Coordinates of C-alpha atoms in Angstrom, one line a residue:
Chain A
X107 CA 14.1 6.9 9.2
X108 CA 10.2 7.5 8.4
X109 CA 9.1 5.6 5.3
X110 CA 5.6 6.4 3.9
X111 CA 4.0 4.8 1.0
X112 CA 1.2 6.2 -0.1
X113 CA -1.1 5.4 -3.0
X114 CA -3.3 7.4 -5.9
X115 CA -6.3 5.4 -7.0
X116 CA -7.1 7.0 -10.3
X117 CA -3.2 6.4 -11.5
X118 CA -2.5 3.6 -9.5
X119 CA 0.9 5.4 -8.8
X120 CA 2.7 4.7 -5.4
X121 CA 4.6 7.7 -4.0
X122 CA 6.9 7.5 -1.2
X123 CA 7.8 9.6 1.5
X124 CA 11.4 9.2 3.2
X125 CA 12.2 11.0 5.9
X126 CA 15.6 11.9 8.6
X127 CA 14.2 11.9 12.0
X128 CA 17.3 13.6 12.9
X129 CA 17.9 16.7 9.9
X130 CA 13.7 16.3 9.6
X131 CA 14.6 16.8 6.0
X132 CA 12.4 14.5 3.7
X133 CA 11.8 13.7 0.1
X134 CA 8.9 12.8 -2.1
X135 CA 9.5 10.1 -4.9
X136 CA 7.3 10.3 -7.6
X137 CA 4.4 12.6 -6.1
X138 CA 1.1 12.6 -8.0
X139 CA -0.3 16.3 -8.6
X140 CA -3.7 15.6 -7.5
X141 CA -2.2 14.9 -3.6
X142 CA -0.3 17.6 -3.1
X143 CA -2.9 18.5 -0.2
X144 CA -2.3 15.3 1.3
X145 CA 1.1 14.9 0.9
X146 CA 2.0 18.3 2.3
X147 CA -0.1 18.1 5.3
X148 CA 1.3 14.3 6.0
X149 CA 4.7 16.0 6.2
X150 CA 3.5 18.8 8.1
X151 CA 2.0 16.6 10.2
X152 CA 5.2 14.4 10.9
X153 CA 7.0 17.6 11.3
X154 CA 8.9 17.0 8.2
X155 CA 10.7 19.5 5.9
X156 CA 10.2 18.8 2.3
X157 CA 13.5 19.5 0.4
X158 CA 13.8 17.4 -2.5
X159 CA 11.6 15.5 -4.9
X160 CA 12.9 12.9 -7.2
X161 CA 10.8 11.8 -10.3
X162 CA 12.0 8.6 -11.3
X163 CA 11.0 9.5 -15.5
X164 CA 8.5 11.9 -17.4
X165 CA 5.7 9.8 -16.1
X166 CA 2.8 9.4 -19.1
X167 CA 0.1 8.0 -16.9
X168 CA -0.5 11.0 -14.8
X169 CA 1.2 14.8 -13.7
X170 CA 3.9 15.2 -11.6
X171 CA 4.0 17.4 -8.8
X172 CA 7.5 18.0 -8.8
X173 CA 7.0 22.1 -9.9
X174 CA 3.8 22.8 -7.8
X175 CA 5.7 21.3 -4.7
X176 CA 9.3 23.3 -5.6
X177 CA 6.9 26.8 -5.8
X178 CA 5.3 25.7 -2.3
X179 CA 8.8 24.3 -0.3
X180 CA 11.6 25.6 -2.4
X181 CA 12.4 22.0 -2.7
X182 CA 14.8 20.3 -5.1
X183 CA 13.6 18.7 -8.2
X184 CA 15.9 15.7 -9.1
X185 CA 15.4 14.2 -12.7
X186 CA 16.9 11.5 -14.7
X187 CA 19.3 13.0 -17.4
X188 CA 17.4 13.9 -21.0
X189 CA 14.3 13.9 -19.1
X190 CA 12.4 16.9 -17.8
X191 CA 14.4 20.0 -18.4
X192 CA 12.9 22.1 -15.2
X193 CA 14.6 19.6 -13.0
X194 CA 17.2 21.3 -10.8
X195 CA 19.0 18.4 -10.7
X196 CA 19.7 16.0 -13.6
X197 CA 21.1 12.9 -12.1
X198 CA 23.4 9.8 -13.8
X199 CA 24.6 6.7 -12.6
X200 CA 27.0 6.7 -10.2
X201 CA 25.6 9.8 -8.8
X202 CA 24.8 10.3 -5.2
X203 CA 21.5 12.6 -3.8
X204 CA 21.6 13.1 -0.3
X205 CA 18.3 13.9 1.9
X206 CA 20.1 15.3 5.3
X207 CA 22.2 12.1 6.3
X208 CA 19.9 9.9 3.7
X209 CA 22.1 8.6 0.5
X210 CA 20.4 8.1 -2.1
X211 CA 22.2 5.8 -5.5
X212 CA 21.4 7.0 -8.3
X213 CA 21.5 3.6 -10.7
X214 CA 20.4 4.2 -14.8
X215 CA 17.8 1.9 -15.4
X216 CA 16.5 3.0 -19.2
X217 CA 13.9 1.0 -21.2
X218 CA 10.7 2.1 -19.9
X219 CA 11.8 5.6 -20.9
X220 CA 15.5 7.0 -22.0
X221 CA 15.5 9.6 -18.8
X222 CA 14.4 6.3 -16.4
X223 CA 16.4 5.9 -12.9
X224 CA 16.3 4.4 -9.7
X225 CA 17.1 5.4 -6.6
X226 CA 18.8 3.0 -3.9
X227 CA 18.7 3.8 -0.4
X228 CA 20.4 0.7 1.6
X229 CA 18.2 -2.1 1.2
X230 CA 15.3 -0.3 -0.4
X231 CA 15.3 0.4 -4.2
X232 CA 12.5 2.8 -6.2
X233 CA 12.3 1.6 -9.5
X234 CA 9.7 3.8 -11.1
X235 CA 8.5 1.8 -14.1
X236 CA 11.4 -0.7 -15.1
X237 CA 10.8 -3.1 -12.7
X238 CA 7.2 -3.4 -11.2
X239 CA 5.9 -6.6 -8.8
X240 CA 5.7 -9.7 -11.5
X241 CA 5.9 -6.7 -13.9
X242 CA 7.6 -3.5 -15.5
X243 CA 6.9 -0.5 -17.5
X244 CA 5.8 -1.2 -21.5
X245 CA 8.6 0.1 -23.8
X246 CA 6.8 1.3 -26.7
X247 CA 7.1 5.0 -26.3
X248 CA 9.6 7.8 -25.3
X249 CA 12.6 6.4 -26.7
X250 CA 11.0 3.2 -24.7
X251 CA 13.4 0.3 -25.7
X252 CA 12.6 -3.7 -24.6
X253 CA 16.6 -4.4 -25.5
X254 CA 17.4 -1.7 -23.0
X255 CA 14.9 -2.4 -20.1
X256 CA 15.7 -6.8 -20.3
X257 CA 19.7 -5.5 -19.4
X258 CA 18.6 -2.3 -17.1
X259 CA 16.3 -5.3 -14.5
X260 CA 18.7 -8.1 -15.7
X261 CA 21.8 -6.5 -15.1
X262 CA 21.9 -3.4 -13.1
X263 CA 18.7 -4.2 -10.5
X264 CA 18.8 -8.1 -10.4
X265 CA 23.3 -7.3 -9.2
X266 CA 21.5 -5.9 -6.0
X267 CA 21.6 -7.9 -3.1
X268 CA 18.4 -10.7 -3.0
X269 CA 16.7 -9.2 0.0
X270 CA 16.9 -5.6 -1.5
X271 CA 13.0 -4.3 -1.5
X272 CA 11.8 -3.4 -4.5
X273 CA 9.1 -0.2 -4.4
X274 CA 7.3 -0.2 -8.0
X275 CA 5.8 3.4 -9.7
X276 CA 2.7 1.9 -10.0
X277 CA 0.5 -2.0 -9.3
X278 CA -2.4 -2.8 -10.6
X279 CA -3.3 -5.5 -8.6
X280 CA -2.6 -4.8 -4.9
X281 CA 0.6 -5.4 -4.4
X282 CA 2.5 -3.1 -2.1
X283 CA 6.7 -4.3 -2.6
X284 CA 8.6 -7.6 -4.1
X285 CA 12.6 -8.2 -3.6
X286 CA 14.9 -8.6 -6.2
X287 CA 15.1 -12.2 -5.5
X288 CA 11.3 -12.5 -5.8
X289 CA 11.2 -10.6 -8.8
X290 CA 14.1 -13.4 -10.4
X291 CA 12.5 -15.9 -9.4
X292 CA 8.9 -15.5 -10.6
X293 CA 8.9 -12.4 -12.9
X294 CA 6.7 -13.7 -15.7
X295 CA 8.6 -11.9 -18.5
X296 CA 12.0 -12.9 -17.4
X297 CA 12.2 -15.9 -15.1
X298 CA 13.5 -18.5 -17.4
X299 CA 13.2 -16.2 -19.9
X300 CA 15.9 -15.0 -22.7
X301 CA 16.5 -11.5 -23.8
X302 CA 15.0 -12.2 -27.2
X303 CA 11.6 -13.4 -25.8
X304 CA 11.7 -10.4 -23.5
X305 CA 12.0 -8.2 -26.5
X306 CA 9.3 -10.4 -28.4
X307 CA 7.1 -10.1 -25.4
X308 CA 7.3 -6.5 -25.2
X309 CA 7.1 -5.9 -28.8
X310 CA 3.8 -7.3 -29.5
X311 CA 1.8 -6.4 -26.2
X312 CA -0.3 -3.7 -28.6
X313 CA -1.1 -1.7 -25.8
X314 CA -3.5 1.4 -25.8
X315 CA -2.3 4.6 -25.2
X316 CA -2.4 6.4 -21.4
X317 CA -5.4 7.9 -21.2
X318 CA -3.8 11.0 -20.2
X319 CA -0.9 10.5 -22.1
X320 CA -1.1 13.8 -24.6
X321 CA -2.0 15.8 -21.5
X322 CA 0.8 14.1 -18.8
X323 CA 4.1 13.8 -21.0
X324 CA 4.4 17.7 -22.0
X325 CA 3.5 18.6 -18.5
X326 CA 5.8 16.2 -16.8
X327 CA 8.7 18.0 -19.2
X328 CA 8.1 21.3 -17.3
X329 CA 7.6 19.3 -14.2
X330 CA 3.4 19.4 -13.9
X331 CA 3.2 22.8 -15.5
X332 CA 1.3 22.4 -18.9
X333 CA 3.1 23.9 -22.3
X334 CA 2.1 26.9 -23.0
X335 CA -0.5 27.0 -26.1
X336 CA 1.2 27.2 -29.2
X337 CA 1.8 31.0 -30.5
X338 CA -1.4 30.3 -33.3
X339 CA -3.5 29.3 -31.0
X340 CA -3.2 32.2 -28.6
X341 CA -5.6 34.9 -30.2
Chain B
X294 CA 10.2 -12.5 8.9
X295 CA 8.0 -11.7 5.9
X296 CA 5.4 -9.4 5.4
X297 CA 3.3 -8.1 3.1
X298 CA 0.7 -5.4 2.8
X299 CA -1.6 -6.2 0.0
X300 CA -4.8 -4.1 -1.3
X301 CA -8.1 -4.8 -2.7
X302 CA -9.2 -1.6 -4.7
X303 CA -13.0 -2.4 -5.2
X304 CA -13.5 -2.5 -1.3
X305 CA -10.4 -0.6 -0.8
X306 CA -9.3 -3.6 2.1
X307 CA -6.0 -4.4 3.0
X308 CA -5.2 -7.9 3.9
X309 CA -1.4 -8.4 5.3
X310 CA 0.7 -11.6 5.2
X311 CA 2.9 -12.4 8.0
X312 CA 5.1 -15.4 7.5
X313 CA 7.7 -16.9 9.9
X314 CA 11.4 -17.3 7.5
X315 CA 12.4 -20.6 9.3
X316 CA 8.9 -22.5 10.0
X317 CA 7.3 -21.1 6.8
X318 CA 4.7 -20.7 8.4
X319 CA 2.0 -17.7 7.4
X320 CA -1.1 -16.1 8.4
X321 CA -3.4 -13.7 6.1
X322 CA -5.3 -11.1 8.0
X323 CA -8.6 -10.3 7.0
X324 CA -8.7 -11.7 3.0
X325 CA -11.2 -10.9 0.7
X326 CA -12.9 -13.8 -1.2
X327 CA -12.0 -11.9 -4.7
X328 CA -8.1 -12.3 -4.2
X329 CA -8.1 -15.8 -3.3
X330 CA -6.6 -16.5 -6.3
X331 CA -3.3 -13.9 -6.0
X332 CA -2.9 -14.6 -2.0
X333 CA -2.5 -18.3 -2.8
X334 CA -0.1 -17.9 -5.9
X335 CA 1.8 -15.2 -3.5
X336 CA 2.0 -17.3 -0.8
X337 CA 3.4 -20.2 -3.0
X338 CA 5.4 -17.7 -4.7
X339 CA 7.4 -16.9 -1.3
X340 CA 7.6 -20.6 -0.3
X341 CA 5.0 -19.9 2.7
X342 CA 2.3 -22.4 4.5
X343 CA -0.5 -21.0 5.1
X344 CA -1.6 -22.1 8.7
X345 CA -3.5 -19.6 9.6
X346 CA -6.0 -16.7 8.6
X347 CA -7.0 -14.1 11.7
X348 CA -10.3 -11.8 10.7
X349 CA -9.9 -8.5 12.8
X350 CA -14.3 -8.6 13.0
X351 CA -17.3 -9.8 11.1
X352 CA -16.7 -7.5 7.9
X353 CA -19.6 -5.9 6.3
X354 CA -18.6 -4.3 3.3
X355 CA -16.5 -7.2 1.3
X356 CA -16.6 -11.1 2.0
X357 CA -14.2 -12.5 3.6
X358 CA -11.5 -15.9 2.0
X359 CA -11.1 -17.5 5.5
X360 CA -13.7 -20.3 4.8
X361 CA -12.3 -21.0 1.2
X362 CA -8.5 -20.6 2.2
X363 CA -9.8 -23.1 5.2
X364 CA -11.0 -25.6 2.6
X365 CA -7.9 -25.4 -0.2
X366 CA -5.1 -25.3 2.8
X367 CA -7.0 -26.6 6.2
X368 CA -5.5 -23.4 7.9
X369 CA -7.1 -22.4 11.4
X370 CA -9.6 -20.0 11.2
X371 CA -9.2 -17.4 14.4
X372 CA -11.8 -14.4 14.9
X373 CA -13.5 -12.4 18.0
X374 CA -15.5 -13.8 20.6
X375 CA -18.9 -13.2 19.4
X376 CA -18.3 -13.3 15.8
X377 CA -18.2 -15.9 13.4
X378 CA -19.5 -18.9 14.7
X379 CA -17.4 -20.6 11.7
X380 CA -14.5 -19.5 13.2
X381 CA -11.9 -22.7 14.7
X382 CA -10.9 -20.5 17.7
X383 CA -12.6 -17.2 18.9
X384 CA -10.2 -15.4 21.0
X385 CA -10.3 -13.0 23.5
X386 CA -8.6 -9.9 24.9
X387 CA -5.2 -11.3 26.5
X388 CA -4.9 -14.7 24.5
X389 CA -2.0 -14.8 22.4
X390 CA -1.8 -16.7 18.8
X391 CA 1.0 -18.8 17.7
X392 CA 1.8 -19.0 13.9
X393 CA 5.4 -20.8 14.2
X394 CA 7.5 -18.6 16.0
X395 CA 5.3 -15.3 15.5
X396 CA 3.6 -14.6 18.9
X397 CA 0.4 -12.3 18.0
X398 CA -1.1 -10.8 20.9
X399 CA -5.0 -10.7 20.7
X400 CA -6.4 -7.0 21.8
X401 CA -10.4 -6.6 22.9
X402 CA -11.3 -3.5 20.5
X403 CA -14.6 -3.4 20.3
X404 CA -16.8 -0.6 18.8
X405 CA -16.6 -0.7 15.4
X406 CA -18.4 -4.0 15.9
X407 CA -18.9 -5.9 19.0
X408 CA -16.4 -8.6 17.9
X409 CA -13.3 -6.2 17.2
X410 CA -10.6 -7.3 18.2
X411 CA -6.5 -6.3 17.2
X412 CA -3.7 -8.6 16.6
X413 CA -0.7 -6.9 18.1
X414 CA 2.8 -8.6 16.8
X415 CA 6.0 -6.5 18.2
X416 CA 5.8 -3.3 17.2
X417 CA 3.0 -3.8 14.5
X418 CA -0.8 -3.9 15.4
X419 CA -2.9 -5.0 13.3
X420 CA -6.7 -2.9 13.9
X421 CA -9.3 -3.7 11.6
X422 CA -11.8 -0.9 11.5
X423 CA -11.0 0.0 14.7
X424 CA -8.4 2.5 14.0
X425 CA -7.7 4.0 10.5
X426 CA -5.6 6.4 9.7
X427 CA -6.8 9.5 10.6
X428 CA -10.2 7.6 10.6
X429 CA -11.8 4.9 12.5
X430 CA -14.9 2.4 11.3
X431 CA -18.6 3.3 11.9
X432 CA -20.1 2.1 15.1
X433 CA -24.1 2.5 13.8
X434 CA -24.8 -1.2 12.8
X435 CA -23.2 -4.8 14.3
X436 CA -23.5 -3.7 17.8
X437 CA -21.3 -1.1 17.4
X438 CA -21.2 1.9 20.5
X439 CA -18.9 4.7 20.1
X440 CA -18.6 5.3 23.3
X441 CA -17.1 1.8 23.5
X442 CA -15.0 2.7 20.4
X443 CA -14.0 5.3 22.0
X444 CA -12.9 3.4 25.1
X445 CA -11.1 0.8 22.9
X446 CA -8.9 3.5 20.8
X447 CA -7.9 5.4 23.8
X448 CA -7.1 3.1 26.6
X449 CA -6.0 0.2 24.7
X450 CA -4.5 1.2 21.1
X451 CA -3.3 4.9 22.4
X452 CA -1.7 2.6 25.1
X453 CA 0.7 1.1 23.0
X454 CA 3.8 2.6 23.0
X455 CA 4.1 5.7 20.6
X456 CA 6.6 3.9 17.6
X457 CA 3.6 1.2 17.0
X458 CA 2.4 0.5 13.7
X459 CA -0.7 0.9 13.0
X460 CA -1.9 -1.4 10.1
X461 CA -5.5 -0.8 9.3
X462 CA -8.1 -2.9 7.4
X463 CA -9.0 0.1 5.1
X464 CA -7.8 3.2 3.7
X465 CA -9.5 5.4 0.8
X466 CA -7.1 8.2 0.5
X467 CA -3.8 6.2 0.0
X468 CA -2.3 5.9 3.6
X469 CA -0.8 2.6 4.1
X470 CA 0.4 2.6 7.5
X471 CA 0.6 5.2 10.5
X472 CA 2.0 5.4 14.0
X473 CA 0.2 5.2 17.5
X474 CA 1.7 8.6 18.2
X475 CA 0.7 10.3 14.9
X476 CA -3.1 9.4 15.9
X477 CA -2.8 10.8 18.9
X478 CA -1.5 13.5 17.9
X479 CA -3.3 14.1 14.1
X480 CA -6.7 11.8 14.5
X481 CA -9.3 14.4 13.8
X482 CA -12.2 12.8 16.1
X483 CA -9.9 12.4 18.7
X484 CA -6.9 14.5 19.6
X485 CA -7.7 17.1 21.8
X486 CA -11.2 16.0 21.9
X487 CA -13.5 14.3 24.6
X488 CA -15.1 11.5 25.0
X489 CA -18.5 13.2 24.8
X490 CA -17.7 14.8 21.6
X491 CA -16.0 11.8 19.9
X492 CA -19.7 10.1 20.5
X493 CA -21.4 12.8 19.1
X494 CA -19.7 13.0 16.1
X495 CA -20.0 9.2 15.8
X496 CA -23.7 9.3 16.4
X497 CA -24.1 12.5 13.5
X498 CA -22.6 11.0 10.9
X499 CA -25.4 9.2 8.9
X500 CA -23.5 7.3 6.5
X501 CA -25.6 5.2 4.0
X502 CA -25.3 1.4 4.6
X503 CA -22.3 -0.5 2.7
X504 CA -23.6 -1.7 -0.8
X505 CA -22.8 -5.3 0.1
X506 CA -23.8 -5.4 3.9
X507 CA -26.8 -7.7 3.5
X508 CA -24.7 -10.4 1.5
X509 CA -21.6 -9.9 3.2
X510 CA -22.3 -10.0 6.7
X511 CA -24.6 -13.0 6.8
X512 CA -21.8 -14.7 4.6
X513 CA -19.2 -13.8 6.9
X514 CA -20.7 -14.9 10.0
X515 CA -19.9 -18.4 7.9
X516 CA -16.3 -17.5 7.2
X517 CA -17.5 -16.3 3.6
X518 CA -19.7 -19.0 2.6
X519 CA -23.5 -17.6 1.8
X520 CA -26.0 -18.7 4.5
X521 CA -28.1 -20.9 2.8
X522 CA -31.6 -19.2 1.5
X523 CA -34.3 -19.4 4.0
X524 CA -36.8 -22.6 3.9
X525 CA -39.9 -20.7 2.3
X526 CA -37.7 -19.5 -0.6
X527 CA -36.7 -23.0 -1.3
X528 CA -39.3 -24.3 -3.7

């Protein structure tokens, strides 16, 4: 298997590339719109065929480039469900995506957002925003719920094995990966922690805005192409 | 074992953990004085000793932790002949560096600086500024030759076989890792290029000197303590 993570500095968002060395056939989790360049020549250059991309939620932080990538590979856009409506694919738990020989497990993990998955691939798991290193995703917008995220990471991604690797959306301070037993261990919001401090936690963090939030959430619900302008504004 | 990639965004390094499961025993590769603080907590975090800390060559564009990790755990201090004179052992191309278990083969790489060298551990190789991805470091300051550079990439990295990972010291476009077979094949001063053009291209470049050379390189020759001011500016 080829396994590429690769980082955007201005969003702090890690993508990741995984790859068949057999099929050839490769996904993109969670590709940033401002690397398309580099991510399609990176594949081209490991002689990979792009044919899926899985977003992991409407991201509000920056722009997917889940539509600009289908228009240039033909690839398939996998979504959470009640996310992003141009998604070809809208996945639940339970499902199963596969990548040439690659399964992917879909697993629901909502909180961060309502539409928020992860995808487990053996002993990997990509856990967009709910679960980051020492961290996770704030829950204060898009149907965001603290409640929901403490039992999606206590529950659903903590019942994986200890040793499974945990590959985060996003870090902030330079931290590539944690495992699940890492993350129980010395999460600061949840090791020792009970679901009602969680939610208290979460619920007074008084966080600003994304920066690009206004811009990022509309045009991650067509999958990177912004709304049209509303009908009175078109003159 | 365990391993981690960790980044610092303000010099854009990466510093890697390596720590043997049974000993606990741990080396940090090229650390940067600012994340002291999160590459002890990790370290304690992950139940690993830290015995060791390896710089890949005299850095001159961020300063290294080796001297202040030396002082808070009394780790060994290992660097290339000809570098820092702080250094407990200065190795050489062939010598091999015990951490526990973990057998790290030293590699003469030389070009980027006159002190280069690469720690090569199985199939990972650890390069400093010696090979990027897609890149290499500068050989204009530090005793650097590009024709030695050159010398180093081709006949002793490219000589690795072709599944090696490459771990560099840098990246500034979000790589994290690459392969000695996708620089041979992809490396844009290099594939399908001689040696006569790969110097000329090194010796065109004209690249303005790091920001923090004249503190950081003095300071690193001492492991990352300042050298004291000079007698006349004593008063």
């Amino acid at each position: 298997m080829i396994f590429r993570q690769l980082f955007d500095a201005e969003s702090s968002t890690y993508t990741y590339l995984v790859g068949d060395e057999v099929s050839r056939q490769a996904v993109l989790i969670d590709p940033v719109l401002e690397q398309i360049d580099r991510d399609l020549r990176l594949l081209d250059e490991l002689g990979l065929k792009l044919t899926h991309v899985f977003d992991t939620h409407v991201h509000a932080d920056h722009v997917t480039a889940s539509g600009a990538l289908r228009e240039r590979t033909r690839c398939t856009v996998v979504g959470g469900v009640g996310g992003a409506a141009c998604a070809n694919v809208q996945v639940r738990h339970g499902d199963a995506v596969h990548v040439g020989p690659l399964v992917f497990q879909v697993l629901a993990t909502p909180g961060h957002t309502d539409d928020s998955v992860s995808y487990l691939l053996g002993e990997r798991v990509f856990t967009g925003d709910a679960l980051l290193v020492r961290g996770n995703g704030r829950t204060d917008f898009q149907n965001g719920s603290a409640a929901q995220l403490y039992d999606s990471i206590t529950r659903v991604l903590f019942a994986l094995p200890d040793a499974t690797r945990v590959y985060p959306a996003h870090d902030y301070k330079g931290f590539t990966v944690t495992t699940v037993a890492e993350e129980k261990r010395h999460h600061p919001r949840l090791a020792g922690r009970s679901r009602e401090e969680f939610i208290h936690i979460m619920e007074n963090l008084h966080l600003p805005n994304p920066r690009k939030m206004d811009l990022a959430v509309p045009a991650n619900r067509a999958c990177g192409h912004p709304a049209p302008p509303p009908p009175e504004a078109r003159t």
